[in-house]
Amino acid sequence: MSIQQTAEKAKAASKLMAAVDTNTKNDALGKIAEALEANTDAITAANKEDLERAEKGNLARALLKRLKFDGDKIAGVCRGLRSLAALEDPVGKTLASTELDSGLELYKVACPLGVVGVIFESRPDALVQISSLCLKSGNGVLLKGGSEAAKTNRILADIISRVSVEAGLPDGWIGLLETREDVSAMLGLDNCVDLIVPRGSNEFVQFIMNNTNIPVLGHADGICHVYVDRQADLDMAAEITADSKCQYPAVCNAMETLLVHTDIAEQFLPAAKKALDEYGCRLKGCEKTQKIIECEPADEDDWQTEYLDYELSIKAVSRMEDAIEHINKYGSGHTDAIVSSDEAAARKFLSLVDSADVFWNASTRFSDGFRYGLGAEVGISTNKIHARGPVGLEGLLIYKWLLLGNGQTAGEYASGQRQFTHKTLGKDCPL
Amino acid sequence: MSIQQTAEKAKAASKLMAAVDTNTKNDALGKIAEALEANTDAITAANKEDLERAEKGNLARALLKRLKFDGDKIAGVCRGLRSLAALEDPVGKTLASTELDSGLELYKVACPLGVVGVIFESRPDALVQISSLCLKSGNGVLLKGGSEAAKTNRILADIISRVSVEAGLPDGWIGLLETREDVSAMLGLDNCVDLIVPRGSNEFVQFIMNNTNIPVLGHADGICHVYVDRQADLDMAAEITADSKCQYPAVCNAMETLLVHTDIAEQFLPAAKKALDEYGCRLKGCEKTQKIIECEPADEDDWQTEYLDYELSIKAVSRMEDAIEHINKYGSGHTDAIVSSDEAAARKFLSLVDSADVFWNASTRFSDGFRYGLGAEVGISTNKIHARGPVGLEGLLIYKWLLLGNGQTAGEYASGQRQFTHKTLGKDCPL
């Protein structure tokens, strides 16, 4: 089958997926878990082939660790499948209800998007997680995993497809893409694919965003800031600085630039440096910063660099407004924090910083679906529409308007024969 | 100023707009109304110049009527401005709240999108409505009205800009584009413009959708269907058929194709024809339909044509599933209705038809922001993400995540020193 055919099949299946009842979906999730457990040997054998090929190709140790899919990891994804089955079904939930007139009732009801294309790293557990999220939310899915995991992805997709269709899901709801050409082909299929979720490097996500008309949910980079205000608990500020930068510097919600009010810079910067030195963090500062602590000079490039490493740029600002302007100019609209004991300043920062996640007296590292309590995370979005910040299942849903009448026509209202009542009903759709 | 500069200024202003308080916004709306009333003579004089130019250019009478902006229409938009001022401020509304841990609270809070680019027909009242919706929702706006209304648009935009800035809004939040080249330039400014709302012909909207990376809210066409089921009140079905097609055929929510179950076709089609004949509606039917009533033959093209006129294609289907398949294949995902007395059939139709608006026993003509009670309508969307169907003010909003802590770091939770509580708070953000 060509990618076009795979996508058309997923589109047709997605129309049926939207109406599959909750029990059938949850039953399918349970049966997928059973089948993965029953096929542990075959899965780990396929994964072993992937691992051997990757080792020969000198894949980095950290990536090999993510590629490995053994009994423990299988048990982990099966726990995930069963807790997803236990979650409330988001499809069909009534979001709003209005009586337009007696006997004419309007309901805004959650429904799936359609077909979601997900491109993800060489981590086989991601395939199970993503496809199960799509299943639960009633979406069709096209999956493209990292090529290092090709054999593992193939057996996992085969099992999930076979078992879910046996459990009553429409054939073709899940499709596996296997090459870069497949991905390029998918990017052009805006009549079949409703949303693309790319995971991976900044360059990769940026490439996807620039090369498709399909809406993309994600973030290219994560240039996050911490601003330490003139009135702040400086011990707290040093802890938040160290945590935001160094707790796990390779991720998108780690801080890249520290902004410090000049009033407290002489007191705070030595304390911050001490905390950062413990991690061996390289420091680059503006001219004022360089006069207070030992560091390399920072230039214009540094303000727009996502180091993703133990490296930090620092800038002193004489007004909070300058910090906000810097963040809105150089930031990614991802996550930015203020450390301040002045509530009015915090309020201003929170309303003027135009980012998905804006924090007061907390580390930037909290912006994450798990930490937010969203359950499974689809991704982190710096989009301005649909879904922003950490996105859970609700990012895979939209709504439709259902109107239940008994023969009403617009003419009756246009002529004044009948009038709209427009009363909030506050009840679930009866159908 | 170049369009790029206008857009950059609007972007910068939009960051401030997000934090403008409710009173200042409502005060500005009131003062705009006063200024429009006080400048009625100058506005109608500018409009007269537009009207004279349009008459010389032989603009159609219906379009001249929309272009005309006299004292009555000014009074109308001023009533609109004052009722918008009376509406609740959607910005800053808490949409969800979660305690992540004691003293660490997460709030999902509604906020403006940023800058909205709106391209609209030669109707000066639209300029006032759109800019006031953007003002109320805290967005910057770039406006491009039909060129026939150039002089009227210029004076209206000047008044709105001057008065609102005097009332405390940031300079540059509203920008007026005046040529097609301006629009082309705007389509490339995805770093400044967050959403485009195009109003106008199908071809125009399709052109916009195909020529920008900026998200577009709208619909290109509206091929809407009514399906009359085998068990249905046929009098009701005939009334809904006539209203859906003929109450106002030039609009996107009018029906273009009637689907009829073969079991009732012989009874129903003559009744439907009688009702449609009263409007002089031209009928095109499939082979089965042609055997039952007098009509022209319909071909494949008819199923994908939006007539926007007293013209209707008719197809007989032997199963409801065929009607659903036809709708999902040929429809625009706009508005589709079933007429049936069988609740199970209606439930199936409502869940399987993948359209923004799906109706049971009601005319397709109800899909409209005013009829839905949404207040002002931004547009009708057939998008699958962000907003679907008639879109009110909420289509101009997104949300941000605000986290309020007292020094928490991710490390404390990663080490197990502290645990997340993830309790729903059910309260408004205190900041």
PDB file of N, CA, C and O in Angstrom, chain B residues 26-44 69 74-75 77-79 81-82 128 155-167:
ATOM      1  N   ASN B  26     -13.651  48.416  28.343  1.00  0.00           N
ATOM      2  CA  ASN B  26     -15.064  48.785  28.205  1.00  0.00           C
ATOM      3  C   ASN B  26     -15.235  50.292  28.019  1.00  0.00           C
ATOM      4  O   ASN B  26     -16.091  50.736  27.246  1.00  0.00           O
ATOM      5  N   ASP B  27     -14.402  51.043  28.717  1.00  0.00           N
ATOM      6  CA  ASP B  27     -14.418  52.496  28.570  1.00  0.00           C
ATOM      7  C   ASP B  27     -14.073  52.877  27.130  1.00  0.00           C
ATOM      8  O   ASP B  27     -14.713  53.737  26.518  1.00  0.00           O
ATOM      9  N   ALA B  28     -13.079  52.209  26.572  1.00  0.00           N
ATOM     10  CA  ALA B  28     -12.687  52.484  25.184  1.00  0.00           C
ATOM     11  C   ALA B  28     -13.835  52.163  24.230  1.00  0.00           C
ATOM     12  O   ALA B  28     -14.110  52.936  23.302  1.00  0.00           O
ATOM     13  N   LEU B  29     -14.536  51.043  24.461  1.00  0.00           N
ATOM     14  CA  LEU B  29     -15.667  50.696  23.590  1.00  0.00           C
ATOM     15  C   LEU B  29     -16.741  51.784  23.641  1.00  0.00           C
ATOM     16  O   LEU B  29     -17.278  52.197  22.607  1.00  0.00           O
ATOM     17  N   GLY B  30     -17.025  52.265  24.834  1.00  0.00           N
ATOM     18  CA  GLY B  30     -18.028  53.326  24.985  1.00  0.00           C
ATOM     19  C   GLY B  30     -17.599  54.609  24.285  1.00  0.00           C
ATOM     20  O   GLY B  30     -18.408  55.255  23.600  1.00  0.00           O
ATOM     21  N   LYS B  31     -16.312  54.941  24.434  1.00  0.00           N
ATOM     22  CA  LYS B  31     -15.833  56.190  23.826  1.00  0.00           C
ATOM     23  C   LYS B  31     -15.784  56.096  22.302  1.00  0.00           C
ATOM     24  O   LYS B  31     -15.970  57.090  21.605  1.00  0.00           O
ATOM     25  N   ILE B  32     -15.515  54.894  21.790  1.00  0.00           N
ATOM     26  CA  ILE B  32     -15.559  54.709  20.326  1.00  0.00           C
ATOM     27  C   ILE B  32     -16.991  54.971  19.838  1.00  0.00           C
ATOM     28  O   ILE B  32     -17.199  55.670  18.840  1.00  0.00           O
ATOM     29  N   ALA B  33     -17.963  54.425  20.544  1.00  0.00           N
ATOM     30  CA  ALA B  33     -19.368  54.642  20.158  1.00  0.00           C
ATOM     31  C   ALA B  33     -19.680  56.137  20.142  1.00  0.00           C
ATOM     32  O   ALA B  33     -20.252  56.656  19.166  1.00  0.00           O
ATOM     33  N   GLU B  34     -19.282  56.829  21.216  1.00  0.00           N
ATOM     34  CA  GLU B  34     -19.535  58.282  21.261  1.00  0.00           C
ATOM     35  C   GLU B  34     -18.881  58.997  20.083  1.00  0.00           C
ATOM     36  O   GLU B  34     -19.474  59.867  19.460  1.00  0.00           O
ATOM     37  N   ALA B  35     -17.642  58.625  19.781  1.00  0.00           N
ATOM     38  CA  ALA B  35     -16.912  59.303  18.705  1.00  0.00           C
ATOM     39  C   ALA B  35     -17.537  59.021  17.347  1.00  0.00           C
ATOM     40  O   ALA B  35     -17.583  59.901  16.483  1.00  0.00           O
ATOM     41  N   LEU B  36     -18.031  57.791  17.145  1.00  0.00           N
ATOM     42  CA  LEU B  36     -18.674  57.484  15.861  1.00  0.00           C
ATOM     43  C   LEU B  36     -19.938  58.327  15.726  1.00  0.00           C
ATOM     44  O   LEU B  36     -20.216  58.889  14.658  1.00  0.00           O
ATOM     45  N   GLU B  37     -20.690  58.417  16.802  1.00  0.00           N
ATOM     46  CA  GLU B  37     -21.914  59.228  16.760  1.00  0.00           C
ATOM     47  C   GLU B  37     -21.575  60.695  16.493  1.00  0.00           C
ATOM     48  O   GLU B  37     -22.203  61.346  15.654  1.00  0.00           O
ATOM     49  N   ALA B  38     -20.562  61.202  17.191  1.00  0.00           N
ATOM     50  CA  ALA B  38     -20.189  62.617  17.036  1.00  0.00           C
ATOM     51  C   ALA B  38     -19.666  62.907  15.638  1.00  0.00           C
ATOM     52  O   ALA B  38     -19.748  64.038  15.151  1.00  0.00           O
ATOM     53  N   ASN B  39     -19.116  61.888  14.972  1.00  0.00           N
ATOM     54  CA  ASN B  39     -18.527  62.086  13.642  1.00  0.00           C
ATOM     55  C   ASN B  39     -19.408  61.551  12.514  1.00  0.00           C
ATOM     56  O   ASN B  39     -18.914  61.254  11.429  1.00  0.00           O
ATOM     57  N   THR B  40     -20.694  61.406  12.795  1.00  0.00           N
ATOM     58  CA  THR B  40     -21.604  60.840  11.796  1.00  0.00           C
ATOM     59  C   THR B  40     -21.501  61.573  10.446  1.00  0.00           C
ATOM     60  O   THR B  40     -21.442  60.925   9.386  1.00  0.00           O
ATOM     61  N   ASP B  41     -21.444  62.888  10.484  1.00  0.00           N
ATOM     62  CA  ASP B  41     -21.393  63.641   9.221  1.00  0.00           C
ATOM     63  C   ASP B  41     -20.143  63.323   8.414  1.00  0.00           C
ATOM     64  O   ASP B  41     -20.210  63.068   7.206  1.00  0.00           O
ATOM     65  N   ALA B  42     -18.995  63.322   9.083  1.00  0.00           N
ATOM     66  CA  ALA B  42     -17.739  63.051   8.365  1.00  0.00           C
ATOM     67  C   ALA B  42     -17.727  61.615   7.830  1.00  0.00           C
ATOM     68  O   ALA B  42     -17.254  61.358   6.714  1.00  0.00           O
ATOM     69  N   ILE B  43     -18.256  60.687   8.620  1.00  0.00           N
ATOM     70  CA  ILE B  43     -18.265  59.279   8.186  1.00  0.00           C
ATOM     71  C   ILE B  43     -19.188  59.110   6.978  1.00  0.00           C
ATOM     72  O   ILE B  43     -18.806  58.474   5.980  1.00  0.00           O
ATOM     73  N   THR B  44     -20.382  59.665   7.058  1.00  0.00           N
ATOM     74  CA  THR B  44     -21.307  59.486   5.928  1.00  0.00           C
ATOM     75  C   THR B  44     -20.788  60.210   4.684  1.00  0.00           C
ATOM     76  O   THR B  44     -21.027  59.764   3.560  1.00  0.00           O
ATOM     77  N   PHE B  69     -23.276  53.270   4.513  1.00  0.00           N
ATOM     78  CA  PHE B  69     -23.083  53.370   5.962  1.00  0.00           C
ATOM     79  C   PHE B  69     -23.645  54.713   6.421  1.00  0.00           C
ATOM     80  O   PHE B  69     -22.944  55.720   6.449  1.00  0.00           O
ATOM     81  N   ILE B  74     -24.789  53.491  11.602  1.00  0.00           N
ATOM     82  CA  ILE B  74     -23.879  53.945  12.662  1.00  0.00           C
ATOM     83  C   ILE B  74     -24.536  53.715  14.030  1.00  0.00           C
ATOM     84  O   ILE B  74     -23.902  53.204  14.957  1.00  0.00           O
ATOM     85  N   ALA B  75     -25.826  54.043  14.122  1.00  0.00           N
ATOM     86  CA  ALA B  75     -26.538  53.798  15.384  1.00  0.00           C
ATOM     87  C   ALA B  75     -26.509  52.311  15.727  1.00  0.00           C
ATOM     88  O   ALA B  75     -26.336  51.918  16.887  1.00  0.00           O
ATOM     89  N   VAL B  77     -24.174  49.957  14.836  1.00  0.00           N
ATOM     90  CA  VAL B  77     -22.871  49.480  15.339  1.00  0.00           C
ATOM     91  C   VAL B  77     -22.605  50.052  16.739  1.00  0.00           C
ATOM     92  O   VAL B  77     -21.962  49.400  17.557  1.00  0.00           O
ATOM     93  N   CYS B  78     -23.136  51.229  17.047  1.00  0.00           N
ATOM     94  CA  CYS B  78     -22.924  51.793  18.391  1.00  0.00           C
ATOM     95  C   CYS B  78     -23.688  50.986  19.441  1.00  0.00           C
ATOM     96  O   CYS B  78     -23.179  50.767  20.542  1.00  0.00           O
ATOM     97  N   ARG B  79     -24.893  50.538  19.096  1.00  0.00           N
ATOM     98  CA  ARG B  79     -25.614  49.628  20.005  1.00  0.00           C
ATOM     99  C   ARG B  79     -24.773  48.371  20.233  1.00  0.00           C
ATOM    100  O   ARG B  79     -24.645  47.892  21.350  1.00  0.00           O
ATOM    101  N   LEU B  81     -21.506  48.062  20.029  1.00  0.00           N
ATOM    102  CA  LEU B  81     -20.341  48.393  20.867  1.00  0.00           C
ATOM    103  C   LEU B  81     -20.729  48.428  22.342  1.00  0.00           C
ATOM    104  O   LEU B  81     -20.001  47.921  23.198  1.00  0.00           O
ATOM    105  N   ARG B  82     -21.883  49.006  22.627  1.00  0.00           N
ATOM    106  CA  ARG B  82     -22.304  49.128  24.040  1.00  0.00           C
ATOM    107  C   ARG B  82     -22.716  47.784  24.616  1.00  0.00           C
ATOM    108  O   ARG B  82     -22.481  47.517  25.793  1.00  0.00           O
ATOM    109  N   VAL B 128     -16.107  47.812  12.233  1.00  0.00           N
ATOM    110  CA  VAL B 128     -16.358  48.185  13.631  1.00  0.00           C
ATOM    111  C   VAL B 128     -16.563  46.931  14.485  1.00  0.00           C
ATOM    112  O   VAL B 128     -16.005  46.796  15.581  1.00  0.00           O
ATOM    113  N   ILE B 155     -11.607  56.289   7.565  1.00  0.00           N
ATOM    114  CA  ILE B 155     -12.049  57.205   8.634  1.00  0.00           C
ATOM    115  C   ILE B 155     -12.471  56.414   9.886  1.00  0.00           C
ATOM    116  O   ILE B 155     -12.153  56.819  11.018  1.00  0.00           O
ATOM    117  N   LEU B 156     -13.100  55.253   9.679  1.00  0.00           N
ATOM    118  CA  LEU B 156     -13.509  54.451  10.844  1.00  0.00           C
ATOM    119  C   LEU B 156     -12.290  53.953  11.618  1.00  0.00           C
ATOM    120  O   LEU B 156     -12.233  54.048  12.852  1.00  0.00           O
ATOM    121  N   ALA B 157     -11.293  53.444  10.885  1.00  0.00           N
ATOM    122  CA  ALA B 157     -10.084  52.929  11.553  1.00  0.00           C
ATOM    123  C   ALA B 157      -9.356  54.068  12.265  1.00  0.00           C
ATOM    124  O   ALA B 157      -8.853  53.889  13.386  1.00  0.00           O
ATOM    125  N   ASP B 158      -9.321  55.245  11.650  1.00  0.00           N
ATOM    126  CA  ASP B 158      -8.660  56.395  12.283  1.00  0.00           C
ATOM    127  C   ASP B 158      -9.347  56.766  13.601  1.00  0.00           C
ATOM    128  O   ASP B 158      -8.692  56.988  14.618  1.00  0.00           O
ATOM    129  N   ILE B 159     -10.678  56.821  13.559  1.00  0.00           N
ATOM    130  CA  ILE B 159     -11.422  57.193  14.775  1.00  0.00           C
ATOM    131  C   ILE B 159     -11.208  56.138  15.863  1.00  0.00           C
ATOM    132  O   ILE B 159     -10.898  56.458  17.013  1.00  0.00           O
ATOM    133  N   ILE B 160     -11.355  54.870  15.504  1.00  0.00           N
ATOM    134  CA  ILE B 160     -11.228  53.800  16.503  1.00  0.00           C
ATOM    135  C   ILE B 160      -9.831  53.805  17.108  1.00  0.00           C
ATOM    136  O   ILE B 160      -9.652  53.693  18.320  1.00  0.00           O
ATOM    137  N   SER B 161      -8.828  53.976  16.262  1.00  0.00           N
ATOM    138  CA  SER B 161      -7.455  53.977  16.735  1.00  0.00           C
ATOM    139  C   SER B 161      -7.209  55.151  17.680  1.00  0.00           C
ATOM    140  O   SER B 161      -6.728  54.990  18.806  1.00  0.00           O
ATOM    141  N   ARG B 162      -7.571  56.349  17.245  1.00  0.00           N
ATOM    142  CA  ARG B 162      -7.295  57.560  18.032  1.00  0.00           C
ATOM    143  C   ARG B 162      -8.009  57.509  19.383  1.00  0.00           C
ATOM    144  O   ARG B 162      -7.391  57.672  20.442  1.00  0.00           O
ATOM    145  N   VAL B 163      -9.315  57.209  19.338  1.00  0.00           N
ATOM    146  CA  VAL B 163     -10.115  57.247  20.564  1.00  0.00           C
ATOM    147  C   VAL B 163      -9.682  56.154  21.543  1.00  0.00           C
ATOM    148  O   VAL B 163      -9.593  56.383  22.750  1.00  0.00           O
ATOM    149  N   SER B 164      -9.393  54.969  21.028  1.00  0.00           N
ATOM    150  CA  SER B 164      -9.037  53.866  21.928  1.00  0.00           C
ATOM    151  C   SER B 164      -7.672  54.116  22.573  1.00  0.00           C
ATOM    152  O   SER B 164      -7.471  53.776  23.748  1.00  0.00           O
ATOM    153  N   VAL B 165      -6.753  54.703  21.828  1.00  0.00           N
ATOM    154  CA  VAL B 165      -5.434  54.995  22.408  1.00  0.00           C
ATOM    155  C   VAL B 165      -5.571  56.093  23.468  1.00  0.00           C
ATOM    156  O   VAL B 165      -4.979  56.010  24.552  1.00  0.00           O
ATOM    157  N   GLU B 166      -6.417  57.091  23.185  1.00  0.00           N
ATOM    158  CA  GLU B 166      -6.695  58.116  24.205  1.00  0.00           C
ATOM    159  C   GLU B 166      -7.287  57.490  25.462  1.00  0.00           C
ATOM    160  O   GLU B 166      -7.030  57.930  26.576  1.00  0.00           O
ATOM    161  N   ALA B 167      -8.058  56.427  25.276  1.00  0.00           N
ATOM    162  CA  ALA B 167      -8.706  55.771  26.424  1.00  0.00           C
ATOM    163  C   ALA B 167      -7.756  54.814  27.142  1.00  0.00           C
ATOM    164  O   ALA B 167      -8.153  54.172  28.120  1.00  0.00           O
TER     165      ALA B 167
END
